PDB file of C-alpha atoms in Angstrom:
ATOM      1  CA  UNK A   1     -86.159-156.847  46.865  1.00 46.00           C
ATOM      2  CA  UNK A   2     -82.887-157.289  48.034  1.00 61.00           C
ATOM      3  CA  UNK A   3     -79.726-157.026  45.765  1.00 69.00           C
ATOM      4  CA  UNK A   4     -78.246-160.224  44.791  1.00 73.00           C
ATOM      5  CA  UNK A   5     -74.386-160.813  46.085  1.00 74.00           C
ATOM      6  CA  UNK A   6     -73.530-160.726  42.488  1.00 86.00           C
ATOM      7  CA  UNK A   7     -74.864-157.558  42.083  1.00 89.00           C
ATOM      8  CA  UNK A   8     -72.965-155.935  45.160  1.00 90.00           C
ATOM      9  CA  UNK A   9     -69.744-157.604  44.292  1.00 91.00           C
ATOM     10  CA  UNK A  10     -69.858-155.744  41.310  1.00 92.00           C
ATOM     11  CA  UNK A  11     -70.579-152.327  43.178  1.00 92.00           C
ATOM     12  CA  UNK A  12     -67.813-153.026  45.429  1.00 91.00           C
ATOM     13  CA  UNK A  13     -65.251-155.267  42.517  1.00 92.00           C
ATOM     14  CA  UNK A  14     -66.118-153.906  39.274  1.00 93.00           C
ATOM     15  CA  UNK A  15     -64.476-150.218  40.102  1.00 93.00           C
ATOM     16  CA  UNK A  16     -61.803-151.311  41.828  1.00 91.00           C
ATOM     17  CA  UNK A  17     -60.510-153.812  39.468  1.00 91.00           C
ATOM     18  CA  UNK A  18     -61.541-151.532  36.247  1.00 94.00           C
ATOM     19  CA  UNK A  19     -59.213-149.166  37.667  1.00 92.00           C
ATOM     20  CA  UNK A  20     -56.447-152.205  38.816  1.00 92.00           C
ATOM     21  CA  UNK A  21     -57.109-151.673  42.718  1.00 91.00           C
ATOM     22  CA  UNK A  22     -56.120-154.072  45.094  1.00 91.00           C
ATOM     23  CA  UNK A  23     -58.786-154.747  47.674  1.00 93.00           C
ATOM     24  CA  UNK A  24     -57.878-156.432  50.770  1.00 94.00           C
ATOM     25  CA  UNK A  25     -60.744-157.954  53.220  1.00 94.00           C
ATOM     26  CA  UNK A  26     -63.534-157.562  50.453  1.00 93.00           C
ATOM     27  CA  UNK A  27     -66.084-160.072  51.764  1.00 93.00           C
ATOM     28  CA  UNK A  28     -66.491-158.419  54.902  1.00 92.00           C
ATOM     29  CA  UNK A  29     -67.434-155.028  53.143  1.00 95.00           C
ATOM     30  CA  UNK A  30     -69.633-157.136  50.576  1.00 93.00           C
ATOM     31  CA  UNK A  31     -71.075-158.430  53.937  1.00 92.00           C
ATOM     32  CA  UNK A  32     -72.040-155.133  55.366  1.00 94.00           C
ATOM     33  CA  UNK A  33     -73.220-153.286  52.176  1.00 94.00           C
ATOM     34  CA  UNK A  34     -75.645-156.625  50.926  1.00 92.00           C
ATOM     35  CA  UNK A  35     -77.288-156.167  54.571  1.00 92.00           C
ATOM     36  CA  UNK A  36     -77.823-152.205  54.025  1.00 93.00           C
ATOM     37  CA  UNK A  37     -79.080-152.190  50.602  1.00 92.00           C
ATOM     38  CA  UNK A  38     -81.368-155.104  51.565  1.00 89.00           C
ATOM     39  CA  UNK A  39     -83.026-153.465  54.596  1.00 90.00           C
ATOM     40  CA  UNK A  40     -84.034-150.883  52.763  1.00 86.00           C
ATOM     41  CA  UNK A  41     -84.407-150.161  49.156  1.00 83.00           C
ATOM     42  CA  UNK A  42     -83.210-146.093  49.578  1.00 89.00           C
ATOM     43  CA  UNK A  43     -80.033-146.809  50.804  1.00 93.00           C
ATOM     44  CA  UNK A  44     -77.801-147.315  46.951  1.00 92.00           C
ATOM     45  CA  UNK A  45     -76.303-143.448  47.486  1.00 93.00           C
ATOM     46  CA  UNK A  46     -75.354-144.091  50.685  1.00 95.00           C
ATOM     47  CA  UNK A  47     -73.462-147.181  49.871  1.00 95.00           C
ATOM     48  CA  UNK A  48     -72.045-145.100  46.836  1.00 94.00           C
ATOM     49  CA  UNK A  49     -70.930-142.086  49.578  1.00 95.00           C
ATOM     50  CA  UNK A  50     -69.270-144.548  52.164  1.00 96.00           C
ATOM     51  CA  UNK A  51     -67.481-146.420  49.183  1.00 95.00           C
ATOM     52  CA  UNK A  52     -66.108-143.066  47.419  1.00 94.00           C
ATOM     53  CA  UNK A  53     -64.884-142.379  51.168  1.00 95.00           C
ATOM     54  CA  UNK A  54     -63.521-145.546  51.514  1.00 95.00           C
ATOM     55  CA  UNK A  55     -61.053-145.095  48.366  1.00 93.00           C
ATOM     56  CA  UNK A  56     -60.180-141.604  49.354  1.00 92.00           C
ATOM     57  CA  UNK A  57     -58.949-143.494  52.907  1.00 91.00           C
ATOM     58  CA  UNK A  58     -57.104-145.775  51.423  1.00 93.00           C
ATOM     59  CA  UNK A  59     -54.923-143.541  48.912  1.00 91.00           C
ATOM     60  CA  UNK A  60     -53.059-145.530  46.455  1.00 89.00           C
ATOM     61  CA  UNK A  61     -52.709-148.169  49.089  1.00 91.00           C
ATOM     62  CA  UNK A  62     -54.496-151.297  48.550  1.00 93.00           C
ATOM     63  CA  UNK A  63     -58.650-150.474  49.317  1.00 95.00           C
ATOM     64  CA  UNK A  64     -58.642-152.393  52.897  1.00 95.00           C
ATOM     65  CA  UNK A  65     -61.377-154.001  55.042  1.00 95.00           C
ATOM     66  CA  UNK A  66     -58.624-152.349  57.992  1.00 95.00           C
ATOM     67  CA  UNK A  67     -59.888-148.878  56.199  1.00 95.00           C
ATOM     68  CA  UNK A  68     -63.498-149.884  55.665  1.00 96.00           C
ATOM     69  CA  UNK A  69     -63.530-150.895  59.323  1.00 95.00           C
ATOM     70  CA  UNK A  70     -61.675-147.686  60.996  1.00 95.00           C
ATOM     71  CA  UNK A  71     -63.903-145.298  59.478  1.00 95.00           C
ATOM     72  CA  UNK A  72     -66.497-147.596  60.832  1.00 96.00           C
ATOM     73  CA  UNK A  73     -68.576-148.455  57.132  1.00 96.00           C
ATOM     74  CA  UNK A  74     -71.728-147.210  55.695  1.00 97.00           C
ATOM     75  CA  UNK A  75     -72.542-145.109  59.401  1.00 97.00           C
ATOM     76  CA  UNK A  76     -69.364-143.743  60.128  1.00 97.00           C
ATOM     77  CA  UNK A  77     -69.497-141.957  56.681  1.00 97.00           C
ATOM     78  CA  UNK A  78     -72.930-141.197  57.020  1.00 97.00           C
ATOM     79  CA  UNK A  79     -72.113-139.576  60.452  1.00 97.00           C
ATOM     80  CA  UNK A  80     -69.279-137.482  58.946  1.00 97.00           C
ATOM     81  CA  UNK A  81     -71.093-136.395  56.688  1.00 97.00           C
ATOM     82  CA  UNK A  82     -74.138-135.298  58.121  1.00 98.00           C
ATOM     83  CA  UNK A  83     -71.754-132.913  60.509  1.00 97.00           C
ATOM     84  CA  UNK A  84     -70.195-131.688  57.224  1.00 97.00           C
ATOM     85  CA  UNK A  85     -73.641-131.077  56.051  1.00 98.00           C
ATOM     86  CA  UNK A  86     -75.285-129.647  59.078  1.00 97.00           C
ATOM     87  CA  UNK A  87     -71.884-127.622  59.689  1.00 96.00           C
ATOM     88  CA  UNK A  88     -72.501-126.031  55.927  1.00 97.00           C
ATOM     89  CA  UNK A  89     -75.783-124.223  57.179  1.00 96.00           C
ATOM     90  CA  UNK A  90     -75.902-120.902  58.131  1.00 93.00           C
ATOM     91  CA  UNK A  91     -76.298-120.420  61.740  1.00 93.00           C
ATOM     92  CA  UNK A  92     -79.675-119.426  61.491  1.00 91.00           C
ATOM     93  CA  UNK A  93     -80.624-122.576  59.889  1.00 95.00           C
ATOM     94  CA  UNK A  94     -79.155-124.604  62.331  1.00 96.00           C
ATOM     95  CA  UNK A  95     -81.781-124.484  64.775  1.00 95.00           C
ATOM     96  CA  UNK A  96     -84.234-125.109  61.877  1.00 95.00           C
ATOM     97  CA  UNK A  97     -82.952-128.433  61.199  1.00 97.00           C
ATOM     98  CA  UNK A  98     -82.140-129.558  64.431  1.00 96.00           C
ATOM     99  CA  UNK A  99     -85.535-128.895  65.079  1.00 96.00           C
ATOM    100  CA  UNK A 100     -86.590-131.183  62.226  1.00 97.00           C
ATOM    101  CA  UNK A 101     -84.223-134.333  63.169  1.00 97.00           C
ATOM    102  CA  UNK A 102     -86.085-134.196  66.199  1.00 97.00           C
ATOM    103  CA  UNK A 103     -89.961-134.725  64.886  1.00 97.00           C
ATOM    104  CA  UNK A 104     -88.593-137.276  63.182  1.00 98.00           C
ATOM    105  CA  UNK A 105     -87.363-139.199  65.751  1.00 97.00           C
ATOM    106  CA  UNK A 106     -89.653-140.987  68.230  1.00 95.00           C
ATOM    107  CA  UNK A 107     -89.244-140.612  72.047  1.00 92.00           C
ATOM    108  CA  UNK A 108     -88.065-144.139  72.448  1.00 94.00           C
ATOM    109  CA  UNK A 109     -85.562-143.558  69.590  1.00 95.00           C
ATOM    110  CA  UNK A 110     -87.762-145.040  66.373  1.00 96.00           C
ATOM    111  CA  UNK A 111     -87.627-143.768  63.091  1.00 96.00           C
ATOM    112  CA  UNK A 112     -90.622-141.948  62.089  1.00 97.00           C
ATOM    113  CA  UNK A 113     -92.129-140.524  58.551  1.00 97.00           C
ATOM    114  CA  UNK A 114     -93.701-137.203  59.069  1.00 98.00           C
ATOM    115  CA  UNK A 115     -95.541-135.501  56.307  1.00 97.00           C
ATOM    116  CA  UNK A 116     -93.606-132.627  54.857  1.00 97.00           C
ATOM    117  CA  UNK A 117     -96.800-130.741  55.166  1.00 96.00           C
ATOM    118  CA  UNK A 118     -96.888-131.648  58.584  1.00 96.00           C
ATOM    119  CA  UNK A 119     -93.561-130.026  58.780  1.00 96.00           C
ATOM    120  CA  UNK A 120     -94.154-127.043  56.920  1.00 96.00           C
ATOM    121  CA  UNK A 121     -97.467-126.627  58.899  1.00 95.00           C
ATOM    122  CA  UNK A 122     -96.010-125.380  62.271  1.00 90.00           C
ATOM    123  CA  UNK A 123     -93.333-123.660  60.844  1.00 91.00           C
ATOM    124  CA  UNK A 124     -93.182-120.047  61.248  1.00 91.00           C
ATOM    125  CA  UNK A 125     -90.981-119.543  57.692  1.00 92.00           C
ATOM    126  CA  UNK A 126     -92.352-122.412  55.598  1.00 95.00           C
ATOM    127  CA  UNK A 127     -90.099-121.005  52.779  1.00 95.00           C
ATOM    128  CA  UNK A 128     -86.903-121.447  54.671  1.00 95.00           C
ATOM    129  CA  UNK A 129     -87.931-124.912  55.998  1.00 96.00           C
ATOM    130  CA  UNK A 130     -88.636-125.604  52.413  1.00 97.00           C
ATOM    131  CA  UNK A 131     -85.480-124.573  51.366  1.00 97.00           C
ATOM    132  CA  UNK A 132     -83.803-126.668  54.379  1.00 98.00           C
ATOM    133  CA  UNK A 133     -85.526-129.646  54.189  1.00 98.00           C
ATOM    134  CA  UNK A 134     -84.918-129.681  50.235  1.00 97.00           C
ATOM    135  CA  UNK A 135     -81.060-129.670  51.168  1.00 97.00           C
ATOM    136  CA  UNK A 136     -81.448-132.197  53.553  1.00 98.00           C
ATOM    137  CA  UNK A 137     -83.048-134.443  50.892  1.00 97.00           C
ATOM    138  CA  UNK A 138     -80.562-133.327  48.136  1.00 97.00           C
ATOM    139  CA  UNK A 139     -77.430-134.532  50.824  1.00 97.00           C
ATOM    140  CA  UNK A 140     -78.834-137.977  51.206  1.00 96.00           C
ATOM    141  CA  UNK A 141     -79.866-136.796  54.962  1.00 97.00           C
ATOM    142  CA  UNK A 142     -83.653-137.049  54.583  1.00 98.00           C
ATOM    143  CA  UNK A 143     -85.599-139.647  52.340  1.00 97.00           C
ATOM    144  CA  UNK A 144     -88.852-138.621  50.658  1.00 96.00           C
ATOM    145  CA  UNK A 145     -91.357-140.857  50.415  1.00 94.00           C
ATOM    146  CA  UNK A 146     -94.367-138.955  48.511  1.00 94.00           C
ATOM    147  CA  UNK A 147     -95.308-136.673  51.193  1.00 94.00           C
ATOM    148  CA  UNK A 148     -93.556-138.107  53.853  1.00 97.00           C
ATOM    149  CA  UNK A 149     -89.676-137.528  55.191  1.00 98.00           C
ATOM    150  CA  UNK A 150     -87.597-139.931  57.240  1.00 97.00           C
ATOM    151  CA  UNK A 151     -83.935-139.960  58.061  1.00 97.00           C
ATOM    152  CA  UNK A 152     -82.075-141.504  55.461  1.00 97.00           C
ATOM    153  CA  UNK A 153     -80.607-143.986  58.161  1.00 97.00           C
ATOM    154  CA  UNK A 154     -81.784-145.343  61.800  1.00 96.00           C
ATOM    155  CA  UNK A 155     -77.608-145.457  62.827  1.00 96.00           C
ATOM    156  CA  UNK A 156     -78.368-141.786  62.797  1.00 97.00           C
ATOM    157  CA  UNK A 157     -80.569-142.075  66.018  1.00 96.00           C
ATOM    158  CA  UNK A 158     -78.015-143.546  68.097  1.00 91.00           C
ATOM    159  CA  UNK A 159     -74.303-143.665  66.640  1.00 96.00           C
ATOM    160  CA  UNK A 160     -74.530-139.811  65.371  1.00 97.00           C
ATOM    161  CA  UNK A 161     -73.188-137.449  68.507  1.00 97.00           C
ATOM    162  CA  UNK A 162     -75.138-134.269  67.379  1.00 96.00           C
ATOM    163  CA  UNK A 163     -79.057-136.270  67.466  1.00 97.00           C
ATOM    164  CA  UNK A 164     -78.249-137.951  70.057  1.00 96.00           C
ATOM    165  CA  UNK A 165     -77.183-135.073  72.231  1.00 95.00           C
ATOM    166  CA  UNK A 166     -80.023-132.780  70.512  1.00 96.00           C
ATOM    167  CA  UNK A 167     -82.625-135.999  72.087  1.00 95.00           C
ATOM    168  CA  UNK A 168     -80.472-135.696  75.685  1.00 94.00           C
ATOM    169  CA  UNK A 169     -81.687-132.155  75.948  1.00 93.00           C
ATOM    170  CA  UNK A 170     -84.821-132.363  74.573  1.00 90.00           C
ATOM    171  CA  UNK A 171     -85.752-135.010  77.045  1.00 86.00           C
ATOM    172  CA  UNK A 172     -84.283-132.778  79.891  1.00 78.00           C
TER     173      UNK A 172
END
């Protein structure tokens, strides 16, 4: 069920004003991060990642909605980070998980769940994919869902340059 605004004004308030923050613009960002957390249930860390952003942004200068909206909320962090993440492989893995993003994207752009054994399956290093797809989870990339993975966001598909290039050639 989806978080109460009580609940995400004291996500958002209670750190700021335990630590005497100023926050400038707040109901907007309440706004935003009610509607993530209530379409879907996995989405807490990366509310918690786009808000630790969000006061590194802002300095000691009052937290502002003029921050929040710049580095463009919950997806433009998400974004960032994935290319931090994905950056962080080795070169060989690269390939690996680019590979993965893709099965779990539909043609048309849909998120899809695909069985990790699925996954692991067609791989010709199951142990490396293992390994990958474990660090994808662990960096809030990938959700796991028993068997099944999914990425962690659907403004991945479309609003993150590297998967939606990857799709571009793909299709080609």
């Amino acid at each position: 069920s989806p978080l109460g605004a009580s609940v995400v004004d004291d996500i958002v308030l209670g750190p700021a004003l335990a630590m005497g923050r100023e926050i400038v613009g707040a109901d907007a960002i309440i706004e935003e991060l009610q509607a993530e957390l209530g379409a879907d249930g996995t989405r807490l860390g990366l509310v918690s990642l786009a808000l630790e952003e969000w006061w590194d942004g802002c300095g000691d200068e009052p937290l502002s909605a003029e921050v929040w909206r710049r580095g463009e909320g919950v997806v433009g962090c998400l974004r960032r980070h994935a290319d931090h993440v994905l950056g962080a492989l080795g070169a060989d893995a690269r390939p690996l998980a680019d590979a993965v993003l893709l099965r779990l994207v539909s043609v048309e752009g849909q998120l899809l769940e695909v069985g990790q054994d699925d996954l692991l399956a067609t791989s010709e290093a199951p142990g490396r994919l293992q390994d990958l797809l474990d660090q994808l989870v662990a960096a809030r990339l990938l959700v796991r869902s028993g068997d099944g993975l999914r990425l962690s966001h659907p403004g991945l598909v479309d609003r993150w340059p590297r998967l939606r290039d990857l799709r571009l050639h793909d299709m080609d």
